[in-house]
Short mmCIF file of C-alpha atoms (C1' of nucleotides) in Angstrom, two decimals:
data_model
loop_
_atom_site.label_atom_id
_atom_site.label_comp_id
_atom_site.label_asym_id
_atom_site.label_seq_id
_atom_site.Cartn_x
_atom_site.Cartn_y
_atom_site.Cartn_z
CA UNK A 1 29.04 22.81 -0.16
CA UNK A 2 27.22 19.07 -1.86
CA UNK A 3 27.60 16.33 -3.44
CA UNK A 4 29.17 15.99 -7.02
CA UNK A 5 25.87 16.02 -9.24
CA UNK A 6 23.74 12.52 -9.53
CA UNK A 7 24.39 12.11 -13.19
CA UNK A 8 23.68 14.15 -17.04
CA UNK A 9 20.46 13.25 -17.44
CA UNK A 10 20.87 14.32 -20.59
CA UNK A 11 23.23 10.99 -21.90
CA UNK A 12 21.71 8.48 -19.94
CA UNK A 13 19.66 5.60 -21.54
CA UNK A 14 15.64 5.66 -20.58
CA UNK A 15 13.39 2.78 -21.32
CA UNK A 16 13.58 -0.83 -21.15
CA UNK A 17 16.81 -2.81 -20.09
CA UNK A 18 18.82 -4.83 -22.58
CA UNK A 19 19.78 -8.43 -22.16
CA UNK A 20 23.53 -7.31 -22.50
CA UNK A 21 22.66 -4.11 -19.83
CA UNK A 22 21.40 -6.77 -17.55
CA UNK A 23 24.89 -8.89 -17.32
CA UNK A 24 26.36 -5.94 -17.65
CA UNK A 25 24.80 -4.99 -14.49
CA UNK A 26 24.50 -8.02 -12.55
CA UNK A 27 27.90 -8.71 -13.32
CA UNK A 28 29.32 -6.19 -11.99
CA UNK A 29 27.25 -5.90 -8.59
CA UNK A 30 28.61 -9.57 -8.13
CA UNK A 31 31.71 -8.86 -8.24
CA UNK A 32 32.13 -5.75 -6.61
CA UNK A 33 28.64 -5.03 -4.83
CA UNK A 34 26.61 -1.35 -4.64
CA UNK A 35 29.23 -0.03 -2.77
CA UNK A 36 27.11 1.70 -1.83
CA UNK A 37 26.59 4.29 -3.96
CA UNK A 38 24.21 3.73 -6.55
CA UNK A 39 24.68 7.40 -8.80
CA UNK A 40 28.76 6.33 -8.87
CA UNK A 41 27.62 2.70 -10.18
CA UNK A 42 26.49 3.06 -13.59
CA UNK A 43 30.10 4.86 -14.61
CA UNK A 44 32.30 2.55 -13.14
CA UNK A 45 29.65 -0.42 -14.19
CA UNK A 46 30.55 1.18 -18.07
CA UNK A 47 26.34 1.28 -18.59
CA UNK A 48 24.61 4.97 -19.33
CA UNK A 49 22.46 4.36 -17.43
CA UNK A 50 21.00 6.31 -14.06
CA UNK A 51 21.95 5.09 -10.95
CA UNK A 52 18.02 4.94 -9.74
CA UNK A 53 17.54 3.06 -12.83
CA UNK A 54 20.04 0.57 -12.23
CA UNK A 55 18.99 0.43 -8.40
CA UNK A 56 15.61 -0.20 -9.73
CA UNK A 57 16.13 -2.56 -11.73
CA UNK A 58 18.83 -4.54 -9.82
CA UNK A 59 16.01 -4.66 -6.83
CA UNK A 60 12.79 -5.83 -9.21
CA UNK A 61 14.68 -7.46 -11.61
CA UNK A 62 17.71 -8.28 -11.28
CA UNK A 63 18.52 -9.88 -7.59
CA UNK A 64 18.67 -12.91 -6.38
CA UNK A 65 15.56 -15.10 -4.65
CA UNK A 66 13.60 -13.01 -6.43
CA UNK A 67 10.10 -14.27 -6.46
CA UNK A 68 7.72 -13.59 -10.29
CA UNK A 69 4.22 -15.09 -11.52
CA UNK A 70 1.60 -16.41 -9.37
CA UNK A 71 0.84 -14.91 -5.78
CA UNK A 72 -0.03 -17.88 -3.68
CA UNK A 73 -3.58 -17.54 -1.49
CA UNK A 74 -1.54 -17.27 1.33
CA UNK A 75 0.36 -14.04 -0.26
CA UNK A 76 -3.08 -12.64 -1.39
CA UNK A 77 -4.34 -12.58 2.14
CA UNK A 78 -1.24 -11.31 3.57
CA UNK A 79 -0.57 -8.19 1.28
CA UNK A 80 -5.12 -7.08 2.43
CA UNK A 81 -4.35 -7.70 5.40
CA UNK A 82 -1.51 -5.37 5.44
CA UNK A 83 -3.43 -2.88 3.38
CA UNK A 84 -5.97 -2.74 5.44
CA UNK A 85 -3.50 -2.35 8.51
CA UNK A 86 -1.17 0.31 6.63
CA UNK A 87 -2.91 1.35 3.59
CA UNK A 88 0.10 1.67 0.39
CA UNK A 89 3.19 1.53 2.18
CA UNK A 90 4.31 -1.29 -0.45
CA UNK A 91 7.96 -1.55 0.68
CA UNK A 92 6.69 -2.58 4.31
CA UNK A 93 4.21 -5.17 2.75
CA UNK A 94 7.26 -6.57 0.50
CA UNK A 95 8.93 -7.03 3.67
CA UNK A 96 6.65 -9.68 4.71
CA UNK A 97 6.74 -11.04 1.55
CA UNK A 98 10.77 -12.64 0.80
CA UNK A 99 11.32 -11.98 -2.13
CA UNK A 100 8.36 -10.27 -3.67
CA UNK A 101 9.49 -6.73 -4.42
CA UNK A 102 7.62 -3.31 -3.73
CA UNK A 103 6.52 -3.54 -7.18
CA UNK A 104 5.47 -6.15 -8.35
CA UNK A 105 3.13 -5.70 -4.86
CA UNK A 106 1.90 -2.80 -5.88
CA UNK A 107 1.54 -3.96 -9.68
CA UNK A 108 -0.61 -7.19 -8.50
CA UNK A 109 -2.48 -4.97 -6.57
CA UNK A 110 -4.20 -2.16 -8.74
CA UNK A 111 -3.95 -4.27 -11.41
CA UNK A 112 -6.02 -7.65 -9.60
CA UNK A 113 -6.32 -8.25 -5.98
CA UNK A 114 -7.60 -4.97 -5.39
CA UNK A 115 -10.58 -6.14 -7.94
CA UNK A 116 -10.46 -8.74 -5.51
CA UNK A 117 -10.81 -7.62 -2.77
CA UNK A 118 -13.32 -4.93 -3.80
CA UNK A 119 -15.65 -7.20 -5.14
CA UNK A 120 -16.62 -8.03 -1.47
CA UNK A 121 -16.64 -4.74 -0.18
CA UNK A 122 -19.70 -4.41 1.88
CA UNK A 123 -20.96 -0.58 3.69
CA UNK A 124 -21.81 -0.97 6.96
CA UNK A 125 -22.33 2.53 9.68
CA UNK A 126 -22.13 2.60 12.70
CA UNK A 127 -23.44 5.95 14.45
CA UNK A 128 -22.73 6.16 17.48
CA UNK A 129 -23.28 9.47 20.75
CA UNK A 130 -20.12 9.76 23.07
CA UNK A 131 -21.46 11.69 26.45
CA UNK A 132 -23.75 12.95 23.96
CA UNK A 133 -20.00 14.77 22.01
CA UNK A 134 -19.37 13.48 19.41
CA UNK A 135 -21.28 11.36 16.45
CA UNK A 136 -18.81 8.29 16.29
CA UNK A 137 -19.54 7.34 12.57
CA UNK A 138 -18.12 3.58 11.88
CA UNK A 139 -17.91 2.27 8.47
CA UNK A 140 -17.42 -1.75 8.59
CA UNK A 141 -16.38 -2.91 5.46
CA UNK A 142 -16.41 -6.14 4.99
CA UNK A 143 -14.71 -7.31 2.22
CA UNK A 144 -14.22 -11.24 0.91
CA UNK A 145 -11.58 -13.02 -1.15
CA UNK A 146 -13.74 -15.28 -3.60
CA UNK A 147 -16.85 -16.88 -2.91
CA UNK A 148 -17.41 -15.56 0.79
CA UNK A 149 -19.07 -12.31 -0.22
CA UNK A 150 -22.40 -12.74 0.94
CA UNK A 151 -21.14 -14.90 3.90
CA UNK A 152 -19.83 -11.65 4.93
CA UNK A 153 -22.37 -9.34 4.10
CA UNK A 154 -24.88 -11.34 6.18
CA UNK A 155 -23.18 -9.93 9.17
CA UNK A 156 -24.71 -8.35 11.94
CA UNK A 157 -24.52 -6.56 14.71
CA UNK A 158 -24.56 -6.85 18.22
CA UNK A 159 -23.98 -4.34 20.97
CA UNK A 160 -23.11 -6.07 23.67
CA UNK A 161 -23.55 -4.13 27.48
CA UNK A 162 -21.99 -0.28 27.49
CA UNK A 163 -21.90 1.48 30.47
CA UNK A 164 -21.66 4.62 27.98
CA UNK A 165 -24.48 6.60 26.48
CA UNK A 166 -23.88 5.30 23.35
CA UNK A 167 -26.78 4.59 20.30
CA UNK A 168 -25.64 2.69 17.86
CA UNK A 169 -27.05 2.33 13.38
CA UNK A 170 -26.18 0.81 11.48
CA UNK A 171 -27.15 -0.30 7.94
CA UNK A 172 -25.31 -1.39 4.65
CA UNK A 173 -24.76 -0.80 1.17
CA UNK A 174 -25.71 1.80 0.41
CA UNK A 175 -23.30 5.29 0.12
CA UNK A 176 -19.62 3.83 -0.60
CA UNK A 177 -20.25 5.80 -4.10
CA UNK A 178 -16.39 6.81 -4.98
CA UNK A 179 -15.53 3.47 -3.74
CA UNK A 180 -14.58 2.30 -7.47
CA UNK A 181 -12.12 4.97 -7.58
CA UNK A 182 -10.95 5.24 -4.78
CA UNK A 183 -9.83 2.43 -2.67
CA UNK A 184 -6.28 2.86 -2.11
CA UNK A 185 -7.40 6.46 -0.83
CA UNK A 186 -10.55 5.72 1.46
CA UNK A 187 -8.52 2.65 3.12
CA UNK A 188 -5.18 3.78 3.37
CA UNK A 189 -7.04 7.17 4.87
CA UNK A 190 -8.66 4.39 7.65
CA UNK A 191 -5.25 3.57 9.06
CA UNK A 192 -3.30 7.26 8.30
CA UNK A 193 -5.51 9.36 9.27
CA UNK A 194 -6.21 8.35 12.66
CA UNK A 195 -2.71 8.19 13.36
CA UNK A 196 -2.14 11.50 12.42
CA UNK A 197 -4.85 13.06 14.96
CA UNK A 198 -6.59 14.40 12.56
CA UNK A 199 -9.93 15.55 12.35
CA UNK A 200 -12.08 12.65 10.80
CA UNK A 201 -10.19 10.02 11.96
CA UNK A 202 -10.38 6.00 11.26
CA UNK A 203 -9.61 2.73 12.77
CA UNK A 204 -8.67 0.24 10.52
CA UNK A 205 -7.62 -3.65 11.16
CA UNK A 206 -6.28 -6.39 9.15
CA UNK A 207 -8.56 -9.21 7.47
CA UNK A 208 -9.26 -11.51 9.64
CA UNK A 209 -9.21 -14.53 8.88
CA UNK A 210 -13.09 -16.40 9.35
CA UNK A 211 -11.16 -20.46 9.24
CA UNK A 212 -9.33 -18.75 12.95
CA UNK A 213 -5.58 -17.72 11.32
CA UNK A 214 -3.49 -16.04 12.13
CA UNK A 215 -5.26 -13.05 14.16
CA UNK A 216 -2.75 -11.60 15.86
CA UNK A 217 -0.22 -10.46 13.65
CA UNK A 218 -0.50 -7.40 12.73
CA UNK A 219 -2.38 -5.88 16.36
CA UNK A 220 0.28 -3.86 17.68
CA UNK A 221 -0.23 -1.37 14.56
CA UNK A 222 -4.04 -1.27 15.13
CA UNK A 223 -3.52 -1.36 18.97
CA UNK A 224 -1.27 2.11 18.15
CA UNK A 225 -3.70 2.70 15.69
CA UNK A 226 -6.81 2.61 18.16
CA UNK A 227 -4.66 4.00 20.98
CA UNK A 228 -4.20 7.22 19.39
CA UNK A 229 -7.64 7.56 17.91
CA UNK A 230 -8.83 6.95 21.99
CA UNK A 231 -6.32 9.36 22.97
CA UNK A 232 -7.87 12.13 20.99
CA UNK A 233 -11.84 11.21 20.99
CA UNK A 234 -12.32 9.90 25.15
CA UNK A 235 -13.58 7.34 23.91
CA UNK A 236 -13.54 4.03 25.96
CA UNK A 237 -12.39 0.73 25.20
CA UNK A 238 -13.95 -1.37 21.84
CA UNK A 239 -14.41 -4.32 20.64
CA UNK A 240 -16.27 -6.67 17.38
CA UNK A 241 -16.16 -10.15 17.30
CA UNK A 242 -15.81 -11.38 13.50
CA UNK A 243 -16.89 -15.23 13.13
CA UNK A 244 -15.97 -15.66 16.65
CA UNK A 245 -12.92 -13.49 16.49
CA UNK A 246 -12.61 -11.18 19.07
CA UNK A 247 -10.72 -7.86 18.22
CA UNK A 248 -9.74 -5.01 20.59
CA UNK A 249 -11.19 -1.79 18.51
CA UNK A 250 -9.12 0.81 20.23
CA UNK A 251 -6.98 1.25 23.69
CA UNK A 252 -7.74 1.92 27.16
CA UNK A 253 -6.83 4.37 29.99
CA UNK A 254 -4.08 3.65 30.70
CA UNK A 255 -2.56 3.33 27.38
CA UNK A 256 -4.37 6.73 25.85
CA UNK A 257 -0.72 8.34 26.30
CA UNK A 258 1.29 5.89 24.22
CA UNK A 259 1.47 4.61 20.79
CA UNK A 260 2.55 1.92 21.57
CA UNK A 261 2.77 0.25 25.18
CA UNK A 262 5.75 -0.66 26.88
CA UNK A 263 7.34 -4.46 26.33
CA UNK A 264 5.56 -6.85 27.22
CA UNK A 265 1.92 -4.79 27.10
CA UNK A 266 -0.49 -5.46 24.79
CA UNK A 267 -4.17 -3.90 24.35
CA UNK A 268 -4.62 -8.05 24.67
CA UNK A 269 -5.37 -8.05 28.20
CA UNK A 270 -7.63 -4.82 28.73
CA UNK A 271 -9.79 -6.37 30.93
CA UNK A 272 -13.00 -3.78 30.15
CA UNK A 273 -15.50 -5.61 29.21
CA UNK A 274 -17.24 -4.55 25.23
CA UNK A 275 -18.80 -2.10 24.69
CA UNK A 276 -19.17 -3.44 21.08
CA UNK A 277 -18.84 -6.27 18.82
CA UNK A 278 -19.50 -7.25 15.12
CA UNK A 279 -20.29 -10.63 15.01
CA UNK A 280 -20.22 -13.55 11.39
CA UNK A 281 -23.11 -14.68 10.70
CA UNK A 282 -24.47 -16.56 7.61
CA UNK A 283 -23.58 -19.78 7.36
CA UNK A 284 -21.02 -19.99 10.72
CA UNK A 285 -17.80 -19.01 8.76
CA UNK A 286 -15.48 -21.29 10.48
CA UNK A 287 -16.37 -23.77 8.36
CA UNK A 288 -16.39 -22.11 4.93
CA UNK A 289 -13.08 -22.88 2.68
CA UNK A 290 -12.01 -20.18 0.70
CA UNK A 291 -10.84 -17.31 3.58
CA UNK A 292 -13.07 -14.38 4.48
CA UNK A 293 -11.13 -10.75 4.89
CA UNK A 294 -12.68 -8.06 6.92
CA UNK A 295 -12.00 -4.53 7.17
CA UNK A 296 -13.84 -1.96 8.38
CA UNK A 297 -12.88 1.68 9.69
CA UNK A 298 -14.03 3.90 12.02
CA UNK A 299 -14.66 7.97 11.19
CA UNK A 300 -15.48 10.85 14.02
CA UNK A 301 -17.17 14.00 12.92
CA UNK A 302 -18.41 16.45 16.10
CA UNK A 303 -22.07 17.43 15.70
CA UNK A 304 -22.30 20.87 14.63
CA UNK A 305 -20.07 19.42 11.10
CA UNK A 306 -23.25 17.68 10.33
"C1'" DA B 1 -6.73 -9.77 -41.50
"C1'" DA B 2 -6.57 -5.12 -39.44
"C1'" DT B 3 -8.24 -2.86 -35.70
"C1'" DC B 4 -9.17 -1.46 -31.33
"C1'" DC B 5 -9.10 -1.76 -26.62
"C1'" DC B 6 -7.45 -3.54 -21.65
"C1'" DG B 7 -5.19 -5.34 -18.81
"C1'" DG B 8 -0.55 -6.10 -17.44
"C1'" DC B 9 4.09 -5.15 -15.89
"C1'" DA B 10 8.37 -2.42 -16.10
"C1'" DA B 11 10.06 1.89 -15.82
"C1'" DC B 12 10.65 6.71 -14.83
"C1'" DC B 13 9.02 10.73 -11.88
"C1'" DG B 14 8.79 13.23 -8.39
"C1'" DC B 15 8.61 14.11 -3.42
"C1'" DG B 16 10.54 14.18 1.57
"C1'" DG B 17 13.72 12.89 5.06
"C1'" DA B 18 19.54 11.04 5.11
"C1'" DT B 19 23.64 13.00 4.43
"C1'" DA B 20 27.69 14.90 3.05
"C1'" DC B 21 29.87 18.63 2.48
"C1'" DG C 1 23.65 25.56 10.80
"C1'" DG C 2 22.59 25.54 5.52
"C1'" DT C 3 22.21 23.88 1.35
"C1'" DA C 4 22.54 20.40 -2.31
"C1'" DT C 5 22.71 15.91 -3.29
"C1'" DC C 6 21.39 10.85 -2.17
"C1'" DC C 7 18.22 6.79 -1.32
"C1'" DG C 8 13.54 5.27 -0.76
"C1'" DC C 9 9.53 5.34 -2.14
"C1'" DG C 10 5.23 5.46 -3.55
"C1'" DG C 11 2.25 7.43 -7.69
"C1'" DT C 12 2.30 7.85 -12.15
"C1'" DT C 13 3.03 6.76 -17.70
"C1'" DG C 14 4.30 3.76 -21.32
"C1'" DC C 15 4.74 -0.07 -24.28
"C1'" DC C 16 3.41 -4.46 -25.13
"C1'" DG C 17 0.94 -8.62 -25.76
"C1'" DG C 18 -3.67 -11.14 -26.28
"C1'" DG C 19 -8.47 -10.92 -26.58
"C1'" DA C 20 -12.66 -8.30 -28.78
"C1'" DT C 21 -15.20 -6.60 -33.17
#
DNA sequence: AATCCCGGCAACCGCGGATAC
DNA sequence: GGTATCCGCGGTTGCCGGGAT
């Protein structure tokens, strides 16, 4: 049979924690640790709380080195980067921000950062016919923090040498429709849909700092996503250039059958020429003090569905 | 001054994977 | 191997305080 019941839900206290409860929990964990069993902890500590509640309180508020208060610009950028790359994986994002909790980041995103992020959001589409069989729609979303939105809006797309029969159609603005209330699904879908091999696939790239910031940090994630996409759709490599920073957006043929390349290999090593590039326009980017962030997604659909 | 509205945040809920029995 | 529970996560709710009316 299974384990003993978690807790008697009728007798546990709910709602905000009192200072007394906080100190009791803190003191107990300080002396005894969590013991690896949150369910038993409140009883041992003399708290009329559910174990889950104790765990939450400890992790989000009481444990040492928790950072509360305003998020820095760097933290903002990291959150945007990761959100664009992996979606609402708050625990993963929190792991990159020492002292911040997933709950904190989630709340911060939902109440403040999302608005900031969406404020400079722009929409670009590209339809790419690949060997006449597939139509690829590229949703390019340029989001910027602070004042960089106008510069992002002026992004242009350039078609570089293409060995394939690709045709491109692109525009801006328009049918973003539900973005205001569905940014989460849109953005996380961009990362997750592709990885799941869904028919409508999407690809996301982490934000790129126009000032030449740390571009490589999350590219492994991106390459994994892109590689899966390429495997499913038989695409070649694509390359995108943002304000002088080149981003390899899809895996090469020899990487199509692996989600992550073997140790030592990376998609940066790809030698094939880029098929498509997106080039930052406007004032030339790099000189701005505001950090521009970009997000794009790619979705695919069969011609007979459109 | 009273009421309403809204934003921020702490806490709860429910789900899925992991694990113990 | 099957079942019950634990654990951690993400989504959602509800309370509270401050600003607007």
